[in-house]
Amino acid sequence: MSARAVRFYDEHPSPATLRDEVLQGLGAHPKRIAPKFFYDERGSRLFDAICELPEYYPTRTEMAILRGCAPEIRQLAGPNCMLIELGSGASRKIRLLLETLRPRRYLGIDISREFLLESVERLAQDYPWLEVHAACADFSRNLDLPDCHGTERKLAFFPGSTIGNFEPYEALAFLQHIRRLLQPDGALLVGVDLKKDPQILHRAYNDNQGVTAAFNLNLLERLRSELGAKLDPRVFRHRAFYNAKAGRIEMHLVSQHAQEICIDGRRFRFKAGESIHSENSYKYSVAEFHALARRAALQPVRVWLDPERLFSVHYLSVAAACPPYIL
Ligand SMILES: C[S@@+](CC[C@H](N)C(=O)[O-])C[C@H]1O[C@@H](n2cnc3c(N)ncnc32)[C@H](O)[C@@H]1O
């Protein structure tokens, strides 16, 4: 069977959106830029390299969980669903589910246009029986599904603990929005990183090869290449630490000395040691995440953990009447 053509829907955020959000974030106190802006083509490749690092346990742990639970997911979701992957990146984890689930359609959604296109083309070639759609869109801005679905049940897949990049109030609004998209009988399968020994977290975000540092610093390269920012990335350092009180990893780009950077005629002053807060990665206990899901009117049906309790994969149902909860 030859591969079917991928249907592509392009709602790529415009350079004006990047500029507006960056200027607003750098004008705030403390300075910040949303982590979604890490992901240009180089940023996506660097994230892919992070997934291979020995220190970065989330990817291999989530993949091992998915390998084990695929048959149960098939039982819960049934065959012929529409599978919607949010932040699909390399579309690697979905491969662990496709043969078992046998969905009717797949829709990959990601902000990183070229990387998304390359990944879904490979997927369409490797699974010629699958109808593959892709949308380049920002899912943090009232995502709408392209007109490519029928009446089949929708199963959304949101791996990689990307949900941890949202502030908890944003994660709630996001879950509520996704719930509306999955009406009336859909479900959400979501990977969530668990609270754990801060040393394990520290190592995962401060790898020996400096790939995470390069990923963080790439944000500054992007400001230079896409917004014409006048700045020297070598004057910034990567910093990542666990903020125990907030329950999150924080990533920062720290200015090594006092300086000014200039974007679009606007000047932003940095004191020595001042940073741009570039990412939060919230960690949740199972109980905390269930409470969040229930507030979004999503029903926890099943959660799978690895033996070391590093990572969790949750199956949340839209329907009020769903099978009894199983741990
Ligand atoms: C942490 S990576 C996870 C990648 C992959 N799903 C995995 O589990 O390894 C986050 C992914 O979500 C995408 N992403 C981040 N923010 C996004 C947004 N606001 N809208 C759409 N995609 C986004 C990134 O481009 C990236 O592919």
CSV table of C-alpha atoms and ligand atoms in Angstrom, one decimal:
chain,number,residue,atom,x,y,z
A,1,MET,CA,0.0,0.0,0.0
A,2,SER,CA,1.5,3.4,-0.9
A,3,ALA,CA,1.4,6.3,1.5
A,4,ARG,CA,-1.5,8.7,1.4
A,5,ALA,CA,-0.8,12.4,1.1
A,6,VAL,CA,-0.7,14.3,4.4
A,7,ARG,CA,-3.4,17.0,4.6
A,8,PHE,CA,-1.8,20.1,6.1
A,9,TYR,CA,-3.5,23.1,7.8
A,10,ASP,CA,-1.3,26.1,8.4
A,11,GLU,CA,-2.1,28.5,11.2
A,12,HIS,CA,1.5,29.2,12.0
A,13,PRO,CA,1.8,32.0,14.5
A,14,SER,CA,3.0,35.1,12.6
A,15,PRO,CA,6.3,36.9,13.3
A,16,ALA,CA,4.1,39.7,14.7
A,17,THR,CA,2.7,37.4,17.4
A,18,LEU,CA,6.3,36.3,18.3
A,19,ARG,CA,7.4,40.0,18.4
A,20,ASP,CA,4.3,41.2,20.5
A,21,GLU,CA,4.6,38.4,23.0
A,22,VAL,CA,8.4,38.8,23.4
A,23,LEU,CA,8.3,42.6,23.8
A,24,GLN,CA,5.5,42.2,26.4
A,25,GLY,CA,7.5,39.5,28.3
A,26,LEU,CA,10.7,41.4,28.3
A,27,GLY,CA,8.9,44.5,29.5
A,28,ALA,CA,7.5,42.6,32.5
A,29,HIS,CA,9.1,42.2,35.9
A,30,PRO,CA,10.6,39.6,36.2
A,31,LYS,CA,11.4,39.3,32.5
A,32,ARG,CA,9.9,36.2,30.8
A,33,ILE,CA,9.4,34.5,27.4
A,34,ALA,CA,6.9,31.6,27.0
A,35,PRO,CA,8.5,28.1,26.4
A,36,LYS,CA,6.5,27.6,23.2
A,37,PHE,CA,9.0,30.0,21.6
A,38,PHE,CA,11.8,27.5,22.1
A,39,TYR,CA,10.5,25.5,19.1
A,40,ASP,CA,11.8,26.7,15.8
A,41,GLU,CA,13.3,23.9,13.7
A,42,ARG,CA,16.6,24.0,15.6
A,43,GLY,CA,14.8,24.1,18.9
A,44,SER,CA,12.8,21.0,18.0
A,45,ARG,CA,15.9,19.1,16.9
A,46,LEU,CA,17.6,20.1,20.2
A,47,PHE,CA,14.6,18.9,22.2
A,48,ASP,CA,14.8,15.6,20.3
A,49,ALA,CA,18.4,15.3,21.3
A,50,ILE,CA,17.4,16.0,25.0
A,51,CYS,CA,15.0,13.0,24.8
A,52,GLU,CA,18.1,10.7,24.1
A,53,LEU,CA,20.1,12.0,27.1
A,54,PRO,CA,20.8,9.5,29.9
A,55,GLU,CA,19.8,12.1,32.5
A,56,TYR,CA,16.5,12.9,30.8
A,57,TYR,CA,14.3,10.1,32.2
A,58,PRO,CA,10.8,11.4,31.1
A,59,THR,CA,11.0,10.2,27.5
A,60,ARG,CA,12.1,6.7,28.0
A,61,THR,CA,9.9,6.3,31.1
A,62,GLU,CA,6.8,7.5,29.3
A,63,MET,CA,7.5,5.3,26.3
A,64,ALA,CA,7.9,2.2,28.5
A,65,ILE,CA,4.6,3.0,30.2
A,66,LEU,CA,2.9,3.5,26.8
A,67,ARG,CA,4.3,0.2,25.5
A,68,GLY,CA,2.7,-1.6,28.4
A,69,CYS,CA,-0.7,0.1,28.5
A,70,ALA,CA,-1.5,0.2,24.8
A,71,PRO,CA,-3.9,-2.8,24.9
A,72,GLU,CA,-5.8,-1.2,27.8
A,73,ILE,CA,-6.1,2.1,26.0
A,74,ARG,CA,-7.5,0.3,23.0
A,75,GLN,CA,-10.1,-1.3,25.3
A,76,LEU,CA,-11.1,2.1,26.7
A,77,ALA,CA,-11.1,4.1,23.5
A,78,GLY,CA,-12.2,1.4,21.0
A,79,PRO,CA,-11.1,1.1,17.4
A,80,ASN,CA,-11.6,3.6,14.6
A,81,CYS,CA,-11.2,6.7,16.7
A,82,MET,CA,-9.8,10.0,15.6
A,83,LEU,CA,-6.4,10.4,17.3
A,84,ILE,CA,-5.3,14.0,17.9
A,85,GLU,CA,-1.8,14.5,19.2
A,86,LEU,CA,-1.1,17.9,20.9
A,87,GLY,CA,2.6,19.1,20.6
A,88,SER,CA,3.4,16.1,18.4
A,89,GLY,CA,7.0,17.0,17.9
A,90,ALA,CA,8.8,14.0,16.3
A,91,SER,CA,5.5,11.9,16.4
A,92,ARG,CA,7.6,9.1,18.0
A,93,LYS,CA,5.4,8.2,21.0
A,94,ILE,CA,2.3,7.8,18.9
A,95,ARG,CA,3.9,5.0,17.0
A,96,LEU,CA,3.7,2.9,20.2
A,97,LEU,CA,-0.1,3.1,20.0
A,98,LEU,CA,-1.0,3.1,16.3
A,99,GLU,CA,-0.9,-0.6,15.5
A,100,THR,CA,-2.9,-1.5,18.7
A,101,LEU,CA,-5.4,1.4,18.5
A,102,ARG,CA,-5.9,1.3,14.7
A,103,PRO,CA,-7.4,4.8,14.6
A,104,ARG,CA,-9.4,6.0,11.5
A,105,ARG,CA,-7.5,9.3,11.4
A,106,TYR,CA,-4.5,11.0,13.0
A,107,LEU,CA,-4.1,14.7,13.5
A,108,GLY,CA,-0.7,16.0,14.7
A,109,ILE,CA,-0.7,19.6,16.0
A,110,ASP,CA,2.5,21.5,16.7
A,111,ILE,CA,3.8,25.0,16.6
A,112,SER,CA,7.1,24.0,14.9
A,113,ARG,CA,6.1,24.0,11.3
A,114,GLU,CA,9.0,22.4,9.4
A,115,PHE,CA,9.7,19.8,12.1
A,116,LEU,CA,6.0,18.9,12.2
A,117,LEU,CA,5.8,18.5,8.4
A,118,GLU,CA,8.9,16.3,8.3
A,119,SER,CA,7.6,14.1,11.2
A,120,VAL,CA,4.1,13.6,9.8
A,121,GLU,CA,5.4,12.8,6.3
A,122,ARG,CA,7.5,10.0,7.9
A,123,LEU,CA,4.5,8.8,9.8
A,124,ALA,CA,2.3,8.7,6.6
A,125,GLN,CA,5.0,6.6,4.8
A,126,ASP,CA,5.4,4.2,7.7
A,127,TYR,CA,1.6,3.7,8.2
A,128,PRO,CA,0.1,3.7,4.7
A,129,TRP,CA,-3.3,2.6,6.1
A,130,LEU,CA,-3.6,5.7,8.2
A,131,GLU,CA,-5.3,9.0,7.1
A,132,VAL,CA,-2.7,11.6,8.3
A,133,HIS,CA,-3.6,15.3,9.0
A,134,ALA,CA,-1.3,18.0,10.5
A,135,ALA,CA,-2.0,21.5,11.8
A,136,CYS,CA,0.7,24.0,12.6
A,137,ALA,CA,-1.0,25.9,15.4
A,138,ASP,CA,-0.5,27.4,18.8
A,139,PHE,CA,-2.6,25.3,21.2
A,140,SER,CA,-2.4,27.8,24.0
A,141,ARG,CA,-4.6,30.2,22.0
A,142,ASN,CA,-8.1,28.9,21.8
A,143,LEU,CA,-7.2,26.0,19.5
A,144,ASP,CA,-9.9,25.0,17.0
A,145,LEU,CA,-9.8,21.7,15.2
A,146,PRO,CA,-9.5,21.9,11.4
A,147,ASP,CA,-12.4,20.6,9.5
A,148,CYS,CA,-11.1,17.0,9.1
A,149,HIS,CA,-13.2,15.0,11.5
A,150,GLY,CA,-16.3,12.9,11.2
A,151,THR,CA,-18.6,11.5,14.0
A,152,GLU,CA,-16.0,9.1,15.3
A,153,ARG,CA,-14.9,9.3,19.0
A,154,LYS,CA,-11.9,11.6,19.5
A,155,LEU,CA,-8.9,10.6,21.6
A,156,ALA,CA,-6.5,13.4,22.3
A,157,PHE,CA,-2.9,12.5,23.2
A,158,PHE,CA,-0.8,15.0,25.0
A,159,PRO,CA,2.6,13.4,25.9
A,160,GLY,CA,5.9,14.7,27.2
A,161,SER,CA,4.5,16.5,30.3
A,162,THR,CA,4.1,19.5,28.1
A,163,ILE,CA,1.1,20.3,30.3
A,164,GLY,CA,3.6,21.1,33.0
A,165,ASN,CA,4.7,24.2,31.0
A,166,PHE,CA,1.4,25.9,31.8
A,167,GLU,CA,0.8,27.7,35.1
A,168,PRO,CA,-1.8,25.5,37.0
A,169,TYR,CA,-4.6,28.1,36.2
A,170,GLU,CA,-3.6,27.9,32.5
A,171,ALA,CA,-3.5,24.1,32.6
A,172,LEU,CA,-7.1,24.2,34.0
A,173,ALA,CA,-8.3,26.5,31.2
A,174,PHE,CA,-6.5,24.4,28.7
A,175,LEU,CA,-8.1,21.1,29.9
A,176,GLN,CA,-11.5,22.8,29.9
A,177,HIS,CA,-11.0,23.9,26.3
A,178,ILE,CA,-9.8,20.5,25.2
A,179,ARG,CA,-12.8,18.9,26.9
A,180,ARG,CA,-15.1,21.0,24.8
A,181,LEU,CA,-13.2,19.9,21.6
A,182,LEU,CA,-13.6,16.2,22.6
A,183,GLN,CA,-17.3,16.3,23.2
A,184,PRO,CA,-19.5,14.2,23.4
A,185,ASP,CA,-17.7,10.9,24.1
A,186,GLY,CA,-14.0,11.6,23.7
A,187,ALA,CA,-11.0,11.2,26.1
A,188,LEU,CA,-7.6,12.6,26.8
A,189,LEU,CA,-4.5,10.6,27.3
A,190,VAL,CA,-1.9,12.8,29.0
A,191,GLY,CA,1.6,12.2,30.2
A,192,VAL,CA,2.5,14.0,33.4
A,193,ASP,CA,5.8,14.2,35.2
A,194,LEU,CA,5.6,13.3,38.9
A,195,LYS,CA,7.1,15.0,42.0
A,196,LYS,CA,10.3,13.3,43.0
A,197,ASP,CA,13.8,13.6,44.5
A,198,PRO,CA,15.0,17.1,43.4
A,199,GLN,CA,18.4,15.6,42.5
A,200,ILE,CA,16.9,13.5,39.8
A,201,LEU,CA,15.1,16.6,38.4
A,202,HIS,CA,18.2,18.7,38.7
A,203,ARG,CA,20.3,16.2,36.6
A,204,ALA,CA,17.5,16.0,34.0
A,205,TYR,CA,17.6,19.7,33.3
A,206,ASN,CA,21.4,20.2,33.7
A,207,ASP,CA,22.8,17.5,31.5
A,208,ASN,CA,26.6,16.9,31.2
A,209,GLN,CA,26.7,17.5,27.5
A,210,GLY,CA,25.1,20.9,27.7
A,211,VAL,CA,22.2,20.0,25.3
A,212,THR,CA,19.6,21.5,27.6
A,213,ALA,CA,21.7,24.7,27.9
A,214,ALA,CA,21.9,24.9,24.1
A,215,PHE,CA,18.2,24.4,23.8
A,216,ASN,CA,17.5,27.3,26.3
A,217,LEU,CA,20.1,29.6,24.6
A,218,ASN,CA,18.6,28.9,21.2
A,219,LEU,CA,15.7,31.1,22.2
A,220,LEU,CA,18.1,34.1,22.1
A,221,GLU,CA,19.3,33.0,18.6
A,222,ARG,CA,15.7,33.0,17.5
A,223,LEU,CA,15.2,36.5,18.8
A,224,ARG,CA,18.3,37.5,16.7
A,225,SER,CA,17.3,35.7,13.5
A,226,GLU,CA,13.6,36.3,13.5
A,227,LEU,CA,13.2,39.7,15.3
A,228,GLY,CA,16.6,41.2,14.5
A,229,ALA,CA,17.3,41.5,18.2
A,230,LYS,CA,20.7,43.2,19.0
A,231,LEU,CA,22.1,40.9,21.7
A,232,ASP,CA,25.0,38.6,22.4
A,233,PRO,CA,23.9,35.1,23.4
A,234,ARG,CA,27.4,34.4,24.8
A,235,VAL,CA,26.7,36.9,27.6
A,236,PHE,CA,23.8,34.7,28.9
A,237,ARG,CA,24.0,31.4,30.8
A,238,HIS,CA,21.6,28.6,31.2
A,239,ARG,CA,20.2,28.0,34.7
A,240,ALA,CA,17.7,25.3,35.8
A,241,PHE,CA,16.7,24.5,39.3
A,242,TYR,CA,13.8,22.9,41.3
A,243,ASN,CA,11.6,25.4,43.1
A,244,ALA,CA,10.2,23.1,45.8
A,245,LYS,CA,7.7,25.6,47.1
A,246,ALA,CA,6.1,26.0,43.7
A,247,GLY,CA,6.6,22.4,42.7
A,248,ARG,CA,8.3,23.2,39.4
A,249,ILE,CA,11.6,23.2,37.5
A,250,GLU,CA,12.4,26.7,36.4
A,251,MET,CA,14.7,27.5,33.5
A,252,HIS,CA,16.3,30.9,33.1
A,253,LEU,CA,18.7,32.7,30.8
A,254,VAL,CA,20.9,34.7,33.1
A,255,SER,CA,22.7,37.8,32.0
A,256,GLN,CA,26.4,37.6,33.1
A,257,HIS,CA,26.8,41.4,33.5
A,258,ALA,CA,24.8,44.6,33.2
A,259,GLN,CA,23.7,45.2,29.6
A,260,GLU,CA,21.0,46.4,27.3
A,261,ILE,CA,19.4,44.5,24.5
A,262,CYS,CA,17.5,46.1,21.7
A,263,ILE,CA,14.5,44.7,19.8
A,264,ASP,CA,12.5,46.7,17.3
A,265,GLY,CA,13.8,50.0,18.6
A,266,ARG,CA,12.9,49.0,22.2
A,267,ARG,CA,15.7,48.7,24.8
A,268,PHE,CA,15.6,46.3,27.7
A,269,ARG,CA,18.1,46.8,30.5
A,270,PHE,CA,19.6,43.9,32.5
A,271,LYS,CA,21.4,44.1,35.8
A,272,ALA,CA,24.2,41.6,36.3
A,273,GLY,CA,22.6,38.3,37.3
A,274,GLU,CA,19.1,39.3,36.1
A,275,SER,CA,17.4,36.6,34.0
A,276,ILE,CA,14.7,35.9,31.4
A,277,HIS,CA,12.5,33.2,32.9
A,278,SER,CA,12.1,30.9,29.9
A,279,GLU,CA,10.3,27.8,31.2
A,280,ASN,CA,8.4,26.3,34.1
A,281,SER,CA,7.9,22.6,34.3
A,282,TYR,CA,5.3,21.8,37.0
A,283,LYS,CA,5.5,18.4,38.6
A,284,TYR,CA,2.2,16.9,39.9
A,285,SER,CA,1.4,14.1,42.3
A,286,VAL,CA,-1.3,11.7,41.0
A,287,ALA,CA,-3.8,13.2,43.5
A,288,GLU,CA,-3.0,16.8,42.5
A,289,PHE,CA,-3.4,16.0,38.8
A,290,HIS,CA,-6.7,14.2,39.4
A,291,ALA,CA,-8.0,17.2,41.3
A,292,LEU,CA,-7.0,19.5,38.4
A,293,ALA,CA,-8.7,17.1,35.9
A,294,ARG,CA,-11.9,16.9,37.9
A,295,ARG,CA,-12.1,20.7,38.1
A,296,ALA,CA,-12.0,20.7,34.3
A,297,ALA,CA,-14.9,18.1,34.4
A,298,LEU,CA,-12.6,15.4,33.0
A,299,GLN,CA,-13.1,12.1,34.8
A,300,PRO,CA,-10.0,10.1,35.8
A,301,VAL,CA,-10.5,6.6,34.5
A,302,ARG,CA,-7.1,5.0,34.7
A,303,VAL,CA,-3.5,6.0,35.5
A,304,TRP,CA,-0.4,4.1,34.7
A,305,LEU,CA,3.0,4.6,36.5
A,306,ASP,CA,6.4,3.2,36.0
A,307,PRO,CA,7.8,1.0,38.8
A,308,GLU,CA,10.0,3.9,40.2
A,309,ARG,CA,7.0,6.3,40.1
A,310,LEU,CA,8.9,8.9,38.1
A,311,PHE,CA,6.1,9.5,35.5
A,312,SER,CA,2.4,9.1,35.0
A,313,VAL,CA,0.1,8.6,32.0
A,314,HIS,CA,-3.6,9.4,32.7
A,315,TYR,CA,-6.7,8.4,30.8
A,316,LEU,CA,-9.4,11.1,31.4
A,317,SER,CA,-12.9,10.8,30.0
A,318,VAL,CA,-15.2,13.6,28.8
A,319,ALA,CA,-18.3,11.6,29.6
A,320,ALA,CA,-19.8,11.9,33.0
A,321,ALA,CA,-20.8,8.2,33.0
A,322,CYS,CA,-17.5,6.3,32.5
A,323,PRO,CA,-16.0,3.1,33.8
A,324,PRO,CA,-15.1,3.1,37.5
A,325,TYR,CA,-11.7,4.5,38.3
A,326,ILE,CA,-8.8,2.1,38.4
A,327,LEU,CA,-5.2,2.7,39.7
B,1,LIG,C1,8.2,19.0,25.5
B,1,LIG,S1,8.0,18.9,23.8
B,1,LIG,C2,7.3,17.3,23.7
B,1,LIG,C3,7.5,16.7,22.3
B,1,LIG,C4,6.9,15.3,22.2
B,1,LIG,N1,5.4,15.3,22.2
B,1,LIG,C5,7.3,14.4,23.3
B,1,LIG,O1,6.5,14.0,24.1
B,1,LIG,O2,8.5,14.0,23.3
B,1,LIG,C6,6.7,20.0,23.5
B,1,LIG,C7,6.2,19.9,22.0
B,1,LIG,O3,5.0,20.7,22.0
B,1,LIG,C8,5.1,21.7,21.0
B,1,LIG,N2,4.5,22.9,21.5
B,1,LIG,C9,4.9,23.6,22.6
B,1,LIG,N3,4.1,24.7,22.9
B,1,LIG,C10,3.2,24.6,21.9
B,1,LIG,C11,2.0,25.4,21.6
B,1,LIG,N4,1.7,26.5,22.3
B,1,LIG,N5,1.2,25.1,20.5
B,1,LIG,C12,1.6,24.0,19.7
B,1,LIG,N6,2.7,23.2,20.0
B,1,LIG,C13,3.4,23.5,21.0
B,1,LIG,C14,6.6,21.9,20.7
B,1,LIG,O4,6.9,22.3,19.4
B,1,LIG,C15,7.1,20.4,21.0
B,1,LIG,O5,7.0,19.6,19.9
